[in-house]
Coordinates of C-alpha atoms in Angstrom, one line a residue:
M192 CA -22.7 10.4 -27.9
Q193 CA -22.4 14.0 -28.4
T194 CA -21.2 16.1 -25.4
L195 CA -23.3 18.9 -24.1
R196 CA -21.2 21.6 -25.7
E197 CA -21.6 20.0 -29.3
N198 CA -25.4 19.7 -28.6
V199 CA -25.6 23.4 -27.6
I200 CA -23.6 24.5 -30.8
E201 CA -25.6 22.2 -33.1
I202 CA -28.8 23.5 -31.7
L203 CA -28.2 27.1 -31.8
L204 CA -26.9 27.0 -35.4
K205 CA -29.8 24.9 -36.5
S206 CA -32.4 27.2 -34.9
K207 CA -30.5 30.2 -36.2
Q208 CA -30.3 31.7 -32.7
L209 CA -26.6 32.1 -33.4
S210 CA -24.5 32.9 -36.5
K211 CA -21.2 31.3 -37.3
E212 CA -19.5 34.8 -37.0
Q213 CA -20.9 35.0 -33.3
L214 CA -19.8 31.4 -32.5
E215 CA -16.3 32.2 -33.7
E216 CA -16.4 35.4 -31.5
A217 CA -17.6 33.4 -28.5
F218 CA -14.7 30.8 -29.2
K219 CA -12.2 33.7 -29.0
I220 CA -13.7 35.0 -25.8
Q221 CA -13.7 31.8 -24.1
K222 CA -10.0 31.1 -24.9
Q223 CA -9.1 34.6 -23.5
K224 CA -11.3 34.4 -20.5
N225 CA -11.0 30.6 -19.9
Q226 CA -14.9 30.4 -19.3
P227 CA -17.4 27.7 -20.2
L228 CA -19.0 28.4 -23.8
R229 CA -22.4 28.7 -22.3
K230 CA -21.4 31.6 -19.9
V231 CA -19.8 33.6 -22.7
L232 CA -22.9 33.2 -24.9
F233 CA -25.0 34.5 -22.0
E234 CA -22.6 37.4 -21.1
Q235 CA -22.4 38.4 -24.7
G236 CA -26.2 38.6 -24.9
Y237 CA -26.3 36.1 -27.9
I238 CA -28.9 34.1 -26.0
S239 CA -30.6 34.1 -22.6
E240 CA -30.3 31.1 -20.2
E241 CA -34.0 30.5 -20.2
A242 CA -34.1 30.5 -24.1
L243 CA -31.3 27.9 -24.2
L244 CA -32.7 25.6 -21.7
S245 CA -36.2 25.7 -23.5
L246 CA -34.2 24.7 -26.8
L247 CA -32.2 21.9 -25.1
S248 CA -35.3 20.6 -23.4
A249 CA -37.1 20.2 -26.8
Q250 CA -33.9 18.8 -28.6
L251 CA -33.1 16.4 -25.7
Y252 CA -36.7 15.4 -24.7
I253 CA -35.7 16.3 -21.1
P254 CA -38.3 18.5 -19.0
T255 CA -37.0 21.8 -17.6
L256 CA -37.6 22.7 -13.9
H257 CA -37.3 26.2 -12.3
L258 CA -35.9 25.6 -8.7
A259 CA -36.6 28.9 -7.1
K260 CA -40.0 27.9 -5.8
Y261 CA -39.3 24.1 -5.4
K262 CA -39.5 22.6 -1.9
F263 CA -36.7 20.3 -1.2
D264 CA -36.9 17.3 1.2
P265 CA -33.9 17.3 3.6
E266 CA -34.2 13.4 3.5
I267 CA -33.8 13.3 -0.3
T268 CA -31.0 15.8 -0.5
K269 CA -29.1 13.6 2.1
L270 CA -29.0 10.9 -0.6
I271 CA -26.2 12.7 -2.4
P272 CA -23.1 14.3 -0.6
E273 CA -22.6 17.9 -0.9
R274 CA -19.2 17.5 -2.5
M275 CA -20.6 15.3 -5.3
A276 CA -23.5 17.7 -5.7
R277 CA -21.2 20.7 -6.3
Q278 CA -18.7 18.8 -8.4
Y279 CA -21.3 17.7 -11.1
K280 CA -23.9 20.5 -10.4
I281 CA -26.8 18.4 -9.3
I282 CA -29.4 18.4 -6.7
P283 CA -31.8 15.5 -5.8
L284 CA -35.5 16.2 -6.1
S285 CA -37.7 13.3 -5.4
R286 CA -37.6 9.5 -5.1
M287 CA -40.2 7.1 -6.4
G288 CA -39.3 3.4 -5.6
G289 CA -35.9 2.8 -7.1
T290 CA -35.9 6.0 -9.3
L291 CA -34.2 9.1 -8.1
T292 CA -35.0 12.3 -10.0
V293 CA -32.2 14.9 -10.1
A294 CA -32.0 18.4 -11.4
M295 CA -28.8 18.8 -13.8
S296 CA -27.3 21.6 -15.8
D297 CA -25.6 18.8 -18.1
P298 CA -27.7 15.8 -18.5
L299 CA -25.3 14.3 -21.0
N300 CA -22.6 13.9 -18.3
I301 CA -22.5 10.0 -18.4
F302 CA -19.7 10.1 -15.7
A303 CA -22.0 11.9 -13.2
L304 CA -24.8 9.6 -13.9
D305 CA -22.8 6.5 -13.5
D306 CA -21.5 7.9 -10.1
L307 CA -24.9 8.8 -8.9
E308 CA -26.2 5.3 -9.7
A309 CA -23.4 3.7 -7.9
I310 CA -23.6 5.9 -4.7
T311 CA -27.6 5.9 -4.6
G312 CA -28.2 2.5 -5.8
C313 CA -31.1 3.9 -7.8
T314 CA -32.1 4.4 -11.6
I315 CA -31.4 8.1 -12.4
D316 CA -34.0 10.3 -14.1
T317 CA -33.1 13.9 -15.0
V318 CA -34.6 17.2 -15.5
L319 CA -33.0 20.3 -16.9
S320 CA -32.3 23.3 -14.6
A321 CA -30.1 26.5 -14.7
E322 CA -26.6 26.0 -13.3
E323 CA -26.9 29.1 -11.1
D324 CA -30.3 27.9 -9.8
I325 CA -28.8 24.5 -8.9
L326 CA -25.7 26.2 -7.1
T327 CA -28.2 28.4 -5.2
A328 CA -30.2 25.4 -4.2
I329 CA -27.0 23.6 -3.0
D330 CA -25.9 26.6 -1.0
T331 CA -29.3 26.9 0.6
Y332 CA -30.2 23.3 1.4
Y333 CA -26.8 21.9 2.2
C334 CA -25.6 24.8 4.4
L335 CA -28.7 25.6 6.4
Q336 CA -27.4 23.7 9.5
V337 CA -25.4 25.9 11.8
K338 CA -22.3 24.0 13.2
D339 CA -22.5 25.8 16.7
M340 CA -26.2 24.6 16.8
D341 CA -25.3 21.1 15.8
Q342 CA -22.7 21.0 18.5
I343 CA -24.9 22.2 21.2
I344 CA -27.7 20.0 20.2
E345 CA -25.1 17.0 20.6
E346 CA -24.1 18.2 24.0
A347 CA -27.8 18.6 25.1
S348 CA -29.0 15.3 23.7
F349 CA -28.5 11.8 25.1
K350 CA -29.0 8.4 23.2
Q351 CA -32.4 7.0 23.1
A352 CA -30.9 3.7 24.1
D353 CA -30.2 5.3 27.6
M354 CA -33.9 5.8 28.3
E355 CA -36.2 3.2 29.8
K356 CA -38.9 2.1 27.4
K357 CA -41.5 3.5 29.8
D358 CA -40.1 7.0 29.5
V359 CA -40.2 6.7 25.6
E360 CA -43.8 6.0 25.7
L361 CA -44.5 8.9 28.1
L362 CA -42.7 11.1 25.8
K363 CA -44.8 10.0 22.8
E364 CA -48.0 10.7 24.8
E365 CA -46.6 14.1 25.8
E366 CA -47.1 13.4 29.5
I367 CA -44.3 15.7 30.6
E368 CA -42.4 15.3 33.8
L369 CA -42.5 18.9 34.9
G370 CA -39.7 18.8 37.4
A371 CA -37.3 17.1 34.8
A372 CA -38.3 19.4 32.0
I373 CA -37.5 22.5 34.3
Q374 CA -34.3 21.1 35.3
E375 CA -33.3 20.3 31.8
S376 CA -34.3 23.9 30.6
E377 CA -31.8 25.5 33.2
K378 CA -28.9 23.5 31.8
E379 CA -26.2 25.5 29.9
P380 CA -26.6 23.6 26.5
I381 CA -30.4 24.5 26.4
I382 CA -30.0 28.0 27.4
K383 CA -27.4 28.4 24.6
L384 CA -29.4 26.6 22.0
V385 CA -32.4 29.0 22.6
E386 CA -30.1 32.0 22.7
L387 CA -28.6 30.9 19.3
I388 CA -32.0 30.4 17.9
L389 CA -33.1 33.9 18.8
T390 CA -29.7 35.4 17.7
G391 CA -29.9 33.6 14.4
A392 CA -33.3 34.9 13.7
L393 CA -32.3 38.5 14.4
S394 CA -29.0 38.2 12.3
K395 CA -30.9 36.9 9.4
R396 CA -33.8 39.6 9.6
A397 CA -36.5 37.1 10.5
S398 CA -39.8 38.4 11.5
D399 CA -41.0 35.2 13.2
I400 CA -39.6 32.1 14.7
H401 CA -41.7 29.0 14.4
V402 CA -41.0 26.3 17.0
E403 CA -43.0 23.3 15.9
P404 CA -43.2 20.0 17.5
E405 CA -43.4 17.0 15.2
Q406 CA -43.7 13.2 15.7
D407 CA -39.9 12.7 15.8
V408 CA -38.3 16.0 15.9
L409 CA -38.8 19.7 17.0
R410 CA -38.6 21.8 13.9
I411 CA -37.3 25.4 13.9
R412 CA -38.2 27.7 11.0
Y413 CA -37.6 31.4 10.4
R414 CA -40.1 33.6 8.3
I415 CA -37.5 35.9 6.3
D416 CA -39.2 38.6 4.0
G417 CA -42.5 36.8 4.2
A418 CA -41.1 33.2 3.4
L419 CA -40.6 30.4 5.8
H420 CA -37.0 28.9 5.8
E421 CA -36.4 25.5 7.7
I422 CA -33.4 26.0 9.9
L423 CA -32.8 23.1 11.8
N424 CA -34.4 20.0 13.6
V425 CA -33.8 19.5 17.2
P426 CA -34.0 15.8 18.6
K427 CA -37.4 15.0 20.1
I428 CA -35.8 14.4 23.5
N429 CA -34.7 18.0 24.0
Q430 CA -38.4 19.2 23.1
N431 CA -39.7 19.8 26.6
A432 CA -36.5 21.3 27.8
I433 CA -36.7 24.0 25.0
L434 CA -40.5 24.7 25.2
A435 CA -40.1 24.9 29.0
R436 CA -37.3 27.4 28.5
L437 CA -39.4 29.5 26.1
K438 CA -42.2 29.6 28.7
I439 CA -39.9 30.6 31.6
I440 CA -38.5 33.7 29.6
S441 CA -42.0 34.7 28.4
N442 CA -43.4 34.5 31.8
L443 CA -46.0 31.9 30.9
D444 CA -47.7 29.1 33.1
I445 CA -45.3 26.3 32.7
T446 CA -48.0 23.7 34.1
E447 CA -50.5 24.7 31.4
N448 CA -50.1 22.7 28.3
R449 CA -53.8 22.5 27.1
M450 CA -54.7 26.0 26.5
P451 CA -53.4 28.6 24.1
Q452 CA -51.1 31.1 25.9
D453 CA -49.7 34.5 25.1
G454 CA -46.5 36.1 26.6
R455 CA -43.5 38.5 25.6
F456 CA -40.1 39.1 26.5
K457 CA -37.1 41.4 25.6
V458 CA -33.7 41.0 24.4
K459 CA -30.7 43.2 23.7
Y460 CA -29.1 42.7 20.4
N461 CA -26.4 44.9 18.7
N462 CA -27.1 47.7 21.5
K463 CA -30.9 47.8 20.7
E464 CA -33.8 46.2 22.6
V465 CA -36.0 43.9 20.6
D466 CA -39.5 42.7 21.8
F467 CA -40.6 39.3 21.1
R468 CA -44.3 38.5 21.2
V469 CA -45.0 34.8 22.1
S470 CA -48.0 32.7 21.1
A471 CA -48.2 29.1 22.4
L472 CA -50.9 26.8 20.8
P473 CA -51.5 23.1 21.9
T474 CA -51.0 20.6 19.0
T475 CA -51.1 16.8 18.7
F476 CA -47.2 16.5 19.4
G477 CA -46.8 19.3 21.9
Q478 CA -47.1 23.1 22.2
K479 CA -46.2 25.0 18.9
F480 CA -44.6 28.5 19.7
V481 CA -44.4 31.5 17.3
L482 CA -42.1 34.2 18.6
R483 CA -42.6 37.6 16.5
A484 CA -39.8 40.0 16.8
L485 CA -41.0 43.5 17.0
D486 CA -38.1 46.0 16.6
K487 CA -39.0 49.5 17.3
A488 CA -36.0 50.5 15.0
N489 CA -38.2 49.5 12.1
L490 CA -40.9 51.9 12.9
S491 CA -40.7 55.1 10.9
I492 CA -41.9 58.4 12.1
G493 CA -44.2 59.4 9.2
L494 CA -45.2 58.3 6.0
D495 CA -42.2 59.4 3.9
K496 CA -39.9 56.8 5.2
L497 CA -42.3 53.8 4.5
G498 CA -41.4 53.7 0.8
F499 CA -44.8 54.4 -0.5
S500 CA -45.2 55.5 -4.1
E501 CA -45.8 59.3 -4.7
Q502 CA -49.4 59.2 -5.5
P503 CA -50.9 57.0 -2.6
A504 CA -48.5 58.7 -0.2
K505 CA -50.0 62.0 -1.2
I506 CA -53.6 60.9 -0.6
F507 CA -52.7 59.4 2.8
K508 CA -50.9 62.6 3.9
E509 CA -54.1 64.5 2.9
A510 CA -56.4 62.2 4.9
I511 CA -54.5 62.2 8.2
T512 CA -55.0 66.1 8.2
K513 CA -58.6 65.8 8.4
P514 CA -60.1 66.7 12.0
F515 CA -62.4 63.8 12.1
G516 CA -63.5 60.8 10.2
M517 CA -62.5 57.2 9.7
I518 CA -59.4 55.8 7.9
L519 CA -59.3 52.1 7.2
V520 CA -56.3 50.1 6.0
T521 CA -57.1 46.7 4.7
G522 CA -55.2 43.7 3.9
P523 CA -54.3 40.0 5.0
T524 CA -52.4 39.2 8.2
G525 CA -48.8 40.1 7.8
S526 CA -49.3 42.8 5.2
G527 CA -47.8 45.7 7.4
K528 CA -51.0 47.3 8.3
S529 CA -50.0 47.8 12.0
T530 CA -46.6 49.2 11.0
T531 CA -48.3 51.7 8.7
L532 CA -50.8 52.8 11.5
Y533 CA -48.0 52.9 14.2
S534 CA -45.8 55.2 12.0
V535 CA -48.8 57.6 11.2
L536 CA -49.6 57.7 15.0
S537 CA -45.9 58.4 15.7
Q538 CA -46.1 61.4 13.4
L539 CA -49.3 62.6 14.9
N540 CA -48.2 62.1 18.4
I541 CA -47.8 65.6 19.9
P542 CA -48.4 66.8 23.5
E543 CA -51.5 68.8 22.3
R544 CA -53.3 65.4 21.3
N545 CA -54.9 62.6 23.4
I546 CA -54.1 59.4 21.4
I547 CA -55.7 56.1 22.6
T548 CA -55.3 52.7 20.9
I549 CA -57.2 49.5 21.8
E550 CA -55.5 46.5 20.3
D551 CA -55.2 42.8 20.5
P552 CA -52.4 42.3 21.0
V553 CA -50.5 45.6 21.8
E554 CA -47.5 45.0 19.4
Y555 CA -45.2 48.2 19.7
Q556 CA -45.4 50.2 23.0
I557 CA -45.0 53.8 22.1
E558 CA -44.4 56.7 24.6
G559 CA -47.1 59.3 25.0
I560 CA -49.8 57.2 23.6
T561 CA -52.3 55.4 25.8
Q562 CA -52.6 51.7 24.8
I563 CA -55.2 49.2 26.0
Q564 CA -54.9 45.5 25.5
V565 CA -58.0 43.5 24.9
K566 CA -58.9 40.8 27.5
P567 CA -62.0 38.9 26.4
E568 CA -61.8 36.7 29.3
I569 CA -62.7 39.5 31.8
G570 CA -65.3 41.1 29.3
L571 CA -62.8 43.7 28.0
D572 CA -63.4 43.3 24.1
F573 CA -62.9 45.9 21.3
A574 CA -66.7 47.1 21.8
S575 CA -66.7 47.6 25.7
G576 CA -63.1 48.9 25.5
L577 CA -64.0 51.4 22.9
R578 CA -67.1 52.6 24.7
S579 CA -65.0 53.2 27.8
L580 CA -62.3 55.0 26.0
L581 CA -64.6 57.4 24.3
R582 CA -65.2 58.9 27.8
Q583 CA -61.5 59.7 28.0
S584 CA -61.9 62.6 25.6
P585 CA -59.6 61.2 22.9
D586 CA -58.5 63.2 19.7
I587 CA -57.5 60.1 17.8
I588 CA -58.5 56.6 18.2
M589 CA -56.7 53.4 16.7
I590 CA -58.7 50.2 16.9
G591 CA -56.7 47.1 16.2
E592 CA -59.4 45.5 14.0
I593 CA -63.2 45.9 13.5
R594 CA -64.4 42.4 14.0
D595 CA -68.0 42.6 14.8
S596 CA -71.1 44.9 14.0
E597 CA -70.9 46.4 17.7
T598 CA -67.4 47.5 17.3
A599 CA -68.2 48.9 13.7
D600 CA -71.3 50.9 15.0
I601 CA -69.3 52.4 17.8
A602 CA -66.3 53.2 15.5
V603 CA -68.5 54.8 12.8
K604 CA -70.3 57.0 15.6
A605 CA -67.0 58.0 17.1
A606 CA -65.9 59.1 13.7
L607 CA -69.0 61.2 13.1
T608 CA -68.8 63.0 16.6
G609 CA -65.2 64.6 16.3
Q610 CA -62.6 61.8 16.6
L611 CA -60.3 60.7 13.9
V612 CA -60.4 56.9 13.8
F613 CA -58.0 54.5 12.4
S614 CA -58.6 50.8 12.1
T615 CA -58.0 47.8 9.9
L616 CA -60.1 45.3 8.2
H617 CA -59.4 42.1 6.3
T618 CA -60.5 42.6 2.7
N619 CA -58.9 41.9 -0.6
D620 CA -59.0 45.5 -1.9
A621 CA -59.8 49.1 -0.6
I622 CA -63.4 49.4 -2.0
S623 CA -64.4 46.0 -0.7
S624 CA -64.4 47.4 2.9
I625 CA -67.5 49.6 2.0
T626 CA -69.3 46.3 1.5
R627 CA -67.9 44.8 4.7
L628 CA -69.2 47.7 6.8
I629 CA -72.7 47.5 5.3
D630 CA -72.6 43.6 5.9
M631 CA -71.9 44.3 9.6
G632 CA -75.2 46.3 9.7
I633 CA -74.0 49.8 9.2
E634 CA -76.4 52.0 7.3
P635 CA -75.1 53.1 3.9
F636 CA -75.6 56.8 4.7
L637 CA -73.3 56.4 8.0
V638 CA -70.7 54.6 6.0
A639 CA -70.6 57.4 3.5
S640 CA -70.5 60.2 6.2
S641 CA -68.0 58.7 8.4
L642 CA -65.3 57.2 5.7
V643 CA -62.6 59.7 5.0
M644 CA -60.0 57.2 3.2
L645 CA -59.7 53.6 2.2
C646 CA -56.6 51.9 1.4
A647 CA -55.4 48.3 0.9
Q648 CA -51.7 47.2 1.6
R649 CA -49.6 44.4 0.6
L650 CA -45.8 43.8 1.3
C651 CA -43.6 43.2 -1.6
R652 CA -40.1 41.7 -1.5
K653 CA -37.4 44.0 -2.7
I654 CA -34.8 42.4 -5.1
C655 CA -31.4 41.9 -3.9
L656 CA -29.2 44.9 -5.2
K657 CA -25.9 42.8 -4.6
C658 CA -26.8 40.0 -7.0
R659 CA -29.6 41.3 -9.4
K660 CA -29.1 41.1 -13.2
P661 CA -31.1 42.2 -16.1
M662 CA -33.3 39.8 -17.7
D663 CA -35.7 39.5 -20.8
I664 CA -39.5 39.0 -20.4
P665 CA -41.6 37.8 -23.5
K666 CA -43.9 40.1 -25.0
D667 CA -46.8 37.8 -24.8
L668 CA -46.5 37.6 -21.0
L669 CA -46.3 41.4 -20.8
E670 CA -49.4 41.6 -22.8
K671 CA -51.2 38.9 -20.7
V672 CA -50.5 40.8 -17.5
D673 CA -51.3 44.1 -19.1
F674 CA -47.8 45.6 -18.4
K675 CA -47.8 48.5 -20.8
E676 CA -44.9 50.7 -19.8
K677 CA -41.2 50.3 -21.0
A678 CA -39.0 48.9 -18.1
N679 CA -35.6 47.2 -17.4
F680 CA -36.5 43.9 -15.8
Y681 CA -34.2 42.0 -13.2
T682 CA -34.0 38.7 -11.6
A683 CA -31.6 37.7 -8.8
P684 CA -30.2 34.1 -8.4
G685 CA -29.3 34.7 -4.7
C686 CA -26.0 35.4 -2.8
S687 CA -24.6 35.4 0.6
Y688 CA -25.8 38.8 1.3
C689 CA -29.6 37.8 0.7
N690 CA -29.3 34.3 2.3
N691 CA -29.5 32.8 -1.3
T692 CA -33.1 34.0 -1.8
G693 CA -32.6 36.8 -4.3
F694 CA -34.5 39.2 -2.1
Y695 CA -33.5 41.6 0.6
G696 CA -36.3 43.3 2.7
R697 CA -39.8 44.2 1.8
I698 CA -41.5 47.4 0.7
A699 CA -45.2 48.4 1.1
I700 CA -47.5 48.7 -2.0
L701 CA -50.7 50.8 -1.5
E702 CA -54.1 51.4 -3.1
A703 CA -55.5 54.4 -1.6
L704 CA -58.8 56.3 -2.3
L705 CA -59.9 59.4 -0.7
L706 CA -63.7 59.8 -0.7
D707 CA -65.4 62.6 -2.5
D708 CA -69.2 63.6 -2.9
T709 CA -69.6 61.4 -5.9
I710 CA -68.4 58.3 -4.2
R711 CA -70.5 59.0 -1.2
E712 CA -73.6 59.4 -3.2
M713 CA -72.7 56.1 -5.0
I714 CA -72.4 54.5 -1.5
I715 CA -75.7 55.8 -0.3
T716 CA -77.5 54.7 -3.6
R717 CA -75.9 51.3 -3.2
K718 CA -74.0 51.3 -6.5
S719 CA -72.0 48.1 -7.2
L720 CA -68.4 48.0 -6.0
D721 CA -67.3 47.7 -9.8
E722 CA -68.9 51.0 -10.5
I723 CA -67.4 52.8 -7.7
K724 CA -64.0 51.2 -8.6
Q725 CA -64.4 52.2 -12.2
Y726 CA -65.1 55.8 -11.2
A727 CA -62.2 55.8 -8.7
V728 CA -59.7 54.7 -11.4
K729 CA -61.0 56.6 -14.3
E730 CA -62.1 60.0 -12.5
R731 CA -59.9 60.1 -9.5
G732 CA -56.8 58.4 -11.0
M733 CA -56.5 55.7 -8.3
L734 CA -53.7 53.4 -8.6
T735 CA -54.8 49.7 -7.9
L736 CA -52.5 47.4 -6.0
R737 CA -51.4 46.0 -9.2
D738 CA -50.5 49.3 -10.8
D739 CA -48.4 50.4 -7.8
A740 CA -46.5 46.8 -7.7
F741 CA -45.8 47.5 -11.4
L742 CA -44.4 50.9 -10.5
K743 CA -42.1 49.2 -8.1
V744 CA -41.1 46.8 -11.0
K745 CA -40.4 49.8 -13.3
E746 CA -38.3 51.4 -10.6
G747 CA -36.3 48.2 -10.4
T748 CA -37.3 47.6 -6.7
T749 CA -38.8 44.3 -7.3
T750 CA -39.3 41.5 -9.9
L751 CA -42.4 41.1 -12.3
E752 CA -42.9 37.7 -10.9
E753 CA -43.2 39.2 -7.4
A754 CA -45.4 41.9 -8.5
I755 CA -47.8 39.3 -10.0
R756 CA -47.7 37.0 -6.9
I757 CA -48.7 39.6 -4.4
T758 CA -51.6 41.2 -6.4
T759 CA -54.7 40.0 -8.4
E760 CA -55.9 41.2 -11.9
D761 CA -57.9 44.2 -11.7

């Protein structure tokens, strides 16, 4: 049987992707540098890895798989030792009965296939994947467990055999013995484990920590640059102690397990204070905790430091100079709306202005700004709180979210009577917020009169500058997504700097529209959103979310795939 090297040479010559002269040149470089032939071909630009995989797949009748978005099952990866996975550049994907499917860069390596069958006892089925993708996946999924954590878990745990059967049943039913849970939570291994979970999250730049009770384990996940990553599984026996520890440091009622709870606590990390906002929710297997890290150092003072493109930033700056009116920022949960508004408020926060916010919850506490926490259980909701704060003679008001018609009505009237009002809505694009307000019962003429600016926001992952490399995008794909400008495209396989994700940090993309008399007339006469959008793009030069995302691609800030993922077609 031919080796992969022979196959590659034969396929490239047959398909005329490579001339004999180029092949001879590649052989010379290979001898000089002592590198694999495929790597030489890629580096010399004779063929891209994607194109070669496609040719191999067609010739060998083996499907290809891109591993970047593949979700690996830890139980399946355990079937093959890490040493063997690295040696043969393979990673297991799935198991169906007696057949194990693995991703390989060299599916003709008979020795590897024989060894795999011997160690797993399964018939091996293969798919083709890029070598770098496989090595990145191995780094990510074999190295996620932190040794310190493993050691502490071992210290904190005791064997299930040491427990009475009755205790096991009680644990499964979540009938927690409070005294025992509190005592366990005060033991050094549990305190250390919780501290390590928090430290690990901050060192990896996680925005959220998810502590999720499951049937057999307590799962810990970090949200890094918007994507969740599984970090470790803690034995079920330690669940109650860890959850009790989290409740104690968050000042939550440790006896309450049936109702949702909210709390917060502060930690000191690298000589700076970081707030954690804690949410506890009762689930089938115990209370799930989500801890959101709120680092004031991430708050920029002013719009210039948020990374907005020039055109939407200019529109936003013009809008906040208005003495009154409403500015709406729209987007899904976690799209950076609050951070944008806090940055603007920080810029506007001078002694001559009275700034009041009403939020649920108060995320960042800013000196010099009056902040009100909504408490629906005592009747302090957005509408009643807003009514009261208007009597406090505010110059600028920030409403966490317009959720109902009463809040919308008061906010619009406040904007018309001399206050600058900032708020958020959940809509897909900027112009849709017009319809949302009208659907809430606000008259179109009031909507038109009160609105100053509409904007939609998303967070786009920035490509890792340490491991990014140029890539070619097929012309038919560029035409399909309507990418018209010339640009250098990049991809990133992942490295230790970016935790093998290929991305490091996020940047906001913005769709901003400053209302003019024509748009106000269109709102009053109830023109369709499509007509308003068409006018905004053609006559006012509005950049849509996708336009702004494509600008970030052109700048080399992100990948085309990421830009398409976070935006919809216009």
